[in-house]
Amino acid sequence: MKNRKSIFAFFAISAAMIFASCSNLTDANVTSSSEDKNTLNIEVTNYDEVVTQASKSANHASRTIIPDSFDSDGVDFYLYGTNTSGGTFGPEKVTFKGNTDAVGGTSKTVGTISIPANSAVWEFTLVALATGATAPTEATLKDEAVLIGYSSMDMLNGDTAKFTLSPDGLKKEAKIAMKLYTDGWTLPTGFTAKAGIYLLTTGADAGTDAAPTEKEVAFTDATKDEANAVDYAIASFAPGTYLFKVTFEKTGSNKKFYWSDVLVVLPGKTIDNAVGIPNVIGTAPAAPTAFKAGYVENSEDKFSGWYTTAFEWVRGSKNENNFEIEVLEFNDADTVTPPADADTGWTTALGAGTSVTYDSKFSSAANYESGSLLSGNTKAQLRLELGKRYFARIRAVNDAGESAWTLVSLATAPAEPTGTTAFTGNTINRYRLTYFMNGGTYYADKTAADAGTGGSTADKVSYHCEDSAAGTPIIKADETPIIKKNTYTWSYWSKDGKSETASRYNEPGTAPANYKGYKNLDLYAMFATDAGVAIFDKKSLEIQDGWITVDTGTLTGKTAEIEVATQTEVKWTFTPGEVKDAEGKKIENFAYDKVNFTVTKGGTTFEAKSTDNVGAARAAEFTMSLSNLPAGIYQVMFTAHYGTTTVSYPITADIRR
């Protein structure tokens, strides 16, 4: 493939798709004076790729459409921050230093800076500006920056903020002045060609209704080489990361064939490549490679009972219409054997579970998190259930057929998808381990317990991957930390809050063995006497069908059909019914501490409201504005909180106009 420009190894595109997805971290203030400082390491994961062009990996070099770089112009970096205490930081200039990369070379990827220590949790923005430019205010960042990246940071649990720089969302206009040719082949009789620029996640034209980017391309016998290429030009275009796609269609046929490539448009730059388009008509796509999965830390129970799994892959060719990911959920069993291969082994494994296939409509899935399976994408995120085991495979699809399947690899760090952590077992699995204090107080050491100071009544929750070999250590009853209720010290764990021997997690007085399972495990502290111990488990607090109503359309279980005529809003009402404790006794005057109401679609939040103290005596009413909701499928989520317990009730709402 000819290419008029020297290859600029830009960054992996799908990382740019999710750069703005900042984690929601628990607020945690630290005690400090205003003079205290924390040292923060700043790492740019694609510094060489966007600034120095030092990285020439095979994946980046396979790019056809290469943008101008900033290496000759030079850039300065500035950091901005906002903390959970309401304080702000920056702009502070950052100078990067050299470090040794994985292949022994030196690259400038890490900087060190001091930030105020009055809060542990920060949201950071890192921007690149033309060298010598004055640092902008936060209000004008996107007007003046040439690259931007985001990172969330909890300084109690780490000291390095990682950024992936991208032009996405910036405003300084760029220019498209490409030339297209067929690279030595002739367009068959009856076929027409169109070229356009599209949004990666949705596949929609990146232009406007009045000025779409899709244009017919007049390929002829004379346009086979660069010297006679056809112009594809747009005078002014927003910076960002897109898909450039050429569509071939035969008149009277319902089949279309595509060639596409990632298009990175940098602020103030010109894309003026001469691009040779290969003959993809009637050719099935090649199989994706390097298909990997990892979990997103701190994503557990943001939606009660779910966590986020990230998938990443490399395109096998540039002519797919979309990808398909098939996720296999294993049935309950002491042990499971992952498929040995993506075909025969997968078919055999299906006998031990059930599967769900996600395709071009991926963003409409109820458990969709982010990303896309449309052409050009290489990352996607799903919410999977805690306490279950999964496996996955992927293939590429177009109108000529399907590629072979590629089996997922659960590789160890650092090979898992960027920004995630590798699963430690042989399946995709995360489970919740909860220690219920059961009216007791948790002490980190015996001295504090004897003094009655420094304890906590909060239940302890942690998340783990299945480890059938070593397992997860369980707090031991005869060692510290310990739990006390009044004068009683806990003596053993119960799996359901009952004192019967069958309910006990190991026997009283013995040290519980490490947990080697994969299911969610609830453990209740049991004391020397069981009298007066009230047990509240999460199951008893779950939202029931019928507690939620909608004043327009119909609601059946977790599916709503809303016919919209002239009204401007829809009212949802949440009225809790009877709630019982773990022993089946009705809880009188029960009320949830807080109920949240959200409306989302494709990663975008349209409504986010909450109200406190919601029970049978005080229902919660939420209005959903229709002014900015076109017809389509939306996810309506009710999330109720009671003490340390959070339960959710998702509804798929079909708005029809």
PDB file of C-alpha atoms in Angstrom, residues 131-272:
ATOM      1  CA  THR A 131       5.156  25.374  22.915  1.00  0.00           C
ATOM      2  CA  GLY A 132       5.205  28.772  24.588  1.00  0.00           C
ATOM      3  CA  ALA A 133       1.431  29.170  24.712  1.00  0.00           C
ATOM      4  CA  THR A 134      -0.075  30.590  27.890  1.00  0.00           C
ATOM      5  CA  ALA A 135      -1.880  28.009  29.998  1.00  0.00           C
ATOM      6  CA  PRO A 136      -5.639  28.452  29.427  1.00  0.00           C
ATOM      7  CA  THR A 137      -8.336  28.521  32.064  1.00  0.00           C
ATOM      8  CA  GLU A 138     -10.367  25.357  32.567  1.00  0.00           C
ATOM      9  CA  ALA A 139     -13.221  27.044  30.691  1.00  0.00           C
ATOM     10  CA  THR A 140     -11.109  27.443  27.542  1.00  0.00           C
ATOM     11  CA  LEU A 141      -9.113  24.192  27.644  1.00  0.00           C
ATOM     12  CA  LYS A 142     -10.881  22.595  24.702  1.00  0.00           C
ATOM     13  CA  ASP A 143     -10.526  25.730  22.565  1.00  0.00           C
ATOM     14  CA  GLU A 144      -6.749  25.962  22.948  1.00  0.00           C
ATOM     15  CA  ALA A 145      -5.408  22.448  23.670  1.00  0.00           C
ATOM     16  CA  VAL A 146      -3.980  20.214  20.943  1.00  0.00           C
ATOM     17  CA  LEU A 147      -4.213  17.012  23.015  1.00  0.00           C
ATOM     18  CA  ILE A 148      -6.112  16.197  26.207  1.00  0.00           C
ATOM     19  CA  GLY A 149      -6.394  13.300  28.666  1.00  0.00           C
ATOM     20  CA  TYR A 150      -8.184  12.513  31.935  1.00  0.00           C
ATOM     21  CA  SER A 151      -7.489  10.423  35.039  1.00  0.00           C
ATOM     22  CA  SER A 152      -9.129   9.708  38.418  1.00  0.00           C
ATOM     23  CA  MET A 153      -6.798   9.240  41.363  1.00  0.00           C
ATOM     24  CA  ASP A 154      -7.257   8.071  44.948  1.00  0.00           C
ATOM     25  CA  MET A 155      -4.042   9.127  46.677  1.00  0.00           C
ATOM     26  CA  LEU A 156      -4.738   6.773  49.591  1.00  0.00           C
ATOM     27  CA  ASN A 157      -4.391   3.773  47.285  1.00  0.00           C
ATOM     28  CA  GLY A 158      -1.834   4.874  44.702  1.00  0.00           C
ATOM     29  CA  ASP A 159       0.508   7.614  43.528  1.00  0.00           C
ATOM     30  CA  THR A 160       0.471   7.378  39.713  1.00  0.00           C
ATOM     31  CA  ALA A 161      -2.130   9.000  37.446  1.00  0.00           C
ATOM     32  CA  LYS A 162      -2.120   7.513  33.939  1.00  0.00           C
ATOM     33  CA  PHE A 163      -3.301   9.489  30.913  1.00  0.00           C
ATOM     34  CA  THR A 164      -4.031   8.537  27.311  1.00  0.00           C
ATOM     35  CA  LEU A 165      -3.814  11.679  25.203  1.00  0.00           C
ATOM     36  CA  SER A 166      -6.371  12.279  22.466  1.00  0.00           C
ATOM     37  CA  PRO A 167      -7.807  15.071  20.288  1.00  0.00           C
ATOM     38  CA  ASP A 168     -11.367  13.945  21.054  1.00  0.00           C
ATOM     39  CA  GLY A 169     -13.632  16.770  22.190  1.00  0.00           C
ATOM     40  CA  LEU A 170     -11.212  19.582  21.278  1.00  0.00           C
ATOM     41  CA  LYS A 171     -12.425  22.494  19.150  1.00  0.00           C
ATOM     42  CA  LYS A 172      -9.597  23.946  17.024  1.00  0.00           C
ATOM     43  CA  GLU A 173     -10.714  23.105  13.484  1.00  0.00           C
ATOM     44  CA  ALA A 174      -8.652  20.880  11.178  1.00  0.00           C
ATOM     45  CA  LYS A 175      -8.737  20.243   7.429  1.00  0.00           C
ATOM     46  CA  ILE A 176      -9.289  17.116   5.305  1.00  0.00           C
ATOM     47  CA  ALA A 177      -7.532  17.076   1.892  1.00  0.00           C
ATOM     48  CA  MET A 178      -7.153  13.376   1.050  1.00  0.00           C
ATOM     49  CA  LYS A 179      -6.662  11.717  -2.319  1.00  0.00           C
ATOM     50  CA  LEU A 180      -8.174   8.270  -2.999  1.00  0.00           C
ATOM     51  CA  TYR A 181      -7.243   5.695  -5.625  1.00  0.00           C
ATOM     52  CA  THR A 182      -8.003   1.997  -6.208  1.00  0.00           C
ATOM     53  CA  ASP A 183      -4.413   0.800  -5.921  1.00  0.00           C
ATOM     54  CA  GLY A 184      -4.301  -1.002  -9.259  1.00  0.00           C
ATOM     55  CA  TRP A 185      -7.772  -2.557  -9.641  1.00  0.00           C
ATOM     56  CA  THR A 186     -10.884  -1.564 -11.572  1.00  0.00           C
ATOM     57  CA  LEU A 187     -14.299  -1.031  -9.978  1.00  0.00           C
ATOM     58  CA  PRO A 188     -16.572  -3.800 -11.373  1.00  0.00           C
ATOM     59  CA  THR A 189     -19.454  -2.826 -13.643  1.00  0.00           C
ATOM     60  CA  GLY A 190     -22.580  -1.788 -11.781  1.00  0.00           C
ATOM     61  CA  PHE A 191     -20.779  -0.876  -8.539  1.00  0.00           C
ATOM     62  CA  THR A 192     -20.685   2.589  -7.023  1.00  0.00           C
ATOM     63  CA  ALA A 193     -18.322   3.822  -4.305  1.00  0.00           C
ATOM     64  CA  LYS A 194     -18.967   6.255  -1.463  1.00  0.00           C
ATOM     65  CA  ALA A 195     -16.503   7.583   1.109  1.00  0.00           C
ATOM     66  CA  GLY A 196     -17.308   9.179   4.444  1.00  0.00           C
ATOM     67  CA  ILE A 197     -16.189   9.898   7.984  1.00  0.00           C
ATOM     68  CA  TYR A 198     -18.187   8.244  10.771  1.00  0.00           C
ATOM     69  CA  LEU A 199     -18.409   8.149  14.554  1.00  0.00           C
ATOM     70  CA  LEU A 200     -16.673   5.063  15.887  1.00  0.00           C
ATOM     71  CA  THR A 201     -19.172   4.148  18.589  1.00  0.00           C
ATOM     72  CA  THR A 202     -22.452   4.621  16.691  1.00  0.00           C
ATOM     73  CA  GLY A 203     -21.407   4.445  13.037  1.00  0.00           C
ATOM     74  CA  ALA A 204     -23.315   7.672  12.318  1.00  0.00           C
ATOM     75  CA  ASP A 205     -22.046  10.200   9.762  1.00  0.00           C
ATOM     76  CA  ALA A 206     -19.677  12.594  11.569  1.00  0.00           C
ATOM     77  CA  GLY A 207     -20.986  15.556   9.594  1.00  0.00           C
ATOM     78  CA  THR A 208     -24.283  17.349   9.986  1.00  0.00           C
ATOM     79  CA  ASP A 209     -27.651  16.642   8.405  1.00  0.00           C
ATOM     80  CA  ALA A 210     -27.117  19.659   6.181  1.00  0.00           C
ATOM     81  CA  ALA A 211     -23.514  18.757   5.326  1.00  0.00           C
ATOM     82  CA  PRO A 212     -22.866  15.009   5.622  1.00  0.00           C
ATOM     83  CA  THR A 213     -19.351  13.723   5.015  1.00  0.00           C
ATOM     84  CA  GLU A 214     -20.462  10.790   2.862  1.00  0.00           C
ATOM     85  CA  LYS A 215     -19.733  11.537  -0.809  1.00  0.00           C
ATOM     86  CA  GLU A 216     -19.768   9.494  -3.994  1.00  0.00           C
ATOM     87  CA  VAL A 217     -16.259   8.679  -5.246  1.00  0.00           C
ATOM     88  CA  ALA A 218     -15.795   8.541  -9.010  1.00  0.00           C
ATOM     89  CA  PHE A 219     -13.348   5.642  -9.301  1.00  0.00           C
ATOM     90  CA  THR A 220     -12.559   4.885 -12.968  1.00  0.00           C
ATOM     91  CA  ASP A 221      -9.917   2.985 -14.939  1.00  0.00           C
ATOM     92  CA  ALA A 222      -7.823   6.129 -14.707  1.00  0.00           C
ATOM     93  CA  THR A 223      -7.895   6.358 -10.904  1.00  0.00           C
ATOM     94  CA  LYS A 224      -5.826   3.263 -10.147  1.00  0.00           C
ATOM     95  CA  ASP A 225      -2.747   5.105  -8.950  1.00  0.00           C
ATOM     96  CA  GLU A 226      -1.769   8.031  -6.749  1.00  0.00           C
ATOM     97  CA  ALA A 227      -0.998  10.345  -9.660  1.00  0.00           C
ATOM     98  CA  ASN A 228      -4.654  10.214 -10.796  1.00  0.00           C
ATOM     99  CA  ALA A 229      -6.339  10.015  -7.411  1.00  0.00           C
ATOM    100  CA  VAL A 230      -9.792  11.386  -6.642  1.00  0.00           C
ATOM    101  CA  ASP A 231     -10.038  14.291  -4.191  1.00  0.00           C
ATOM    102  CA  TYR A 232     -11.844  13.841  -0.874  1.00  0.00           C
ATOM    103  CA  ALA A 233     -11.808  17.226   0.865  1.00  0.00           C
ATOM    104  CA  ILE A 234     -13.545  18.971   3.772  1.00  0.00           C
ATOM    105  CA  ALA A 235     -12.456  22.574   4.392  1.00  0.00           C
ATOM    106  CA  SER A 236     -13.124  22.591   8.147  1.00  0.00           C
ATOM    107  CA  PHE A 237     -13.545  19.584  10.408  1.00  0.00           C
ATOM    108  CA  ALA A 238     -13.688  19.016  14.177  1.00  0.00           C
ATOM    109  CA  PRO A 239     -10.667  17.254  15.714  1.00  0.00           C
ATOM    110  CA  GLY A 240     -11.209  13.789  17.116  1.00  0.00           C
ATOM    111  CA  THR A 241     -10.933  10.084  16.397  1.00  0.00           C
ATOM    112  CA  TYR A 242     -13.158   8.737  13.632  1.00  0.00           C
ATOM    113  CA  LEU A 243     -13.607   5.936  11.115  1.00  0.00           C
ATOM    114  CA  PHE A 244     -12.924   6.699   7.448  1.00  0.00           C
ATOM    115  CA  LYS A 245     -14.932   4.210   5.403  1.00  0.00           C
ATOM    116  CA  VAL A 246     -15.342   3.477   1.692  1.00  0.00           C
ATOM    117  CA  THR A 247     -18.538   1.603   0.767  1.00  0.00           C
ATOM    118  CA  PHE A 248     -18.951  -0.420  -2.428  1.00  0.00           C
ATOM    119  CA  GLU A 249     -22.504  -1.260  -3.487  1.00  0.00           C
ATOM    120  CA  LYS A 250     -23.959  -2.830  -6.614  1.00  0.00           C
ATOM    121  CA  THR A 251     -27.166  -1.359  -7.957  1.00  0.00           C
ATOM    122  CA  GLY A 252     -30.114  -3.653  -7.173  1.00  0.00           C
ATOM    123  CA  SER A 253     -28.194  -5.654  -4.572  1.00  0.00           C
ATOM    124  CA  ASN A 254     -28.734  -5.525  -0.820  1.00  0.00           C
ATOM    125  CA  LYS A 255     -25.103  -6.373  -0.110  1.00  0.00           C
ATOM    126  CA  LYS A 256     -22.448  -3.791   0.717  1.00  0.00           C
ATOM    127  CA  PHE A 257     -18.701  -4.172   1.076  1.00  0.00           C
ATOM    128  CA  TYR A 258     -16.487  -1.904   3.126  1.00  0.00           C
ATOM    129  CA  TRP A 259     -12.902  -0.832   3.538  1.00  0.00           C
ATOM    130  CA  SER A 260     -12.174   1.330   6.573  1.00  0.00           C
ATOM    131  CA  ASP A 261      -9.377   2.777   8.642  1.00  0.00           C
ATOM    132  CA  VAL A 262      -9.057   4.821  11.802  1.00  0.00           C
ATOM    133  CA  LEU A 263      -8.834   8.560  11.105  1.00  0.00           C
ATOM    134  CA  VAL A 264      -7.198  10.733  13.780  1.00  0.00           C
ATOM    135  CA  VAL A 265      -7.847  14.430  13.164  1.00  0.00           C
ATOM    136  CA  LEU A 266      -5.497  16.663  15.156  1.00  0.00           C
ATOM    137  CA  PRO A 267      -6.387  20.282  16.025  1.00  0.00           C
ATOM    138  CA  GLY A 268      -5.066  22.772  13.477  1.00  0.00           C
ATOM    139  CA  LYS A 269      -3.541  20.030  11.288  1.00  0.00           C
ATOM    140  CA  THR A 270      -4.322  18.798   7.781  1.00  0.00           C
ATOM    141  CA  ILE A 271      -4.983  15.188   6.793  1.00  0.00           C
ATOM    142  CA  ASP A 272      -3.592  15.139   3.232  1.00  0.00           C
TER     143      ASP A 272
END
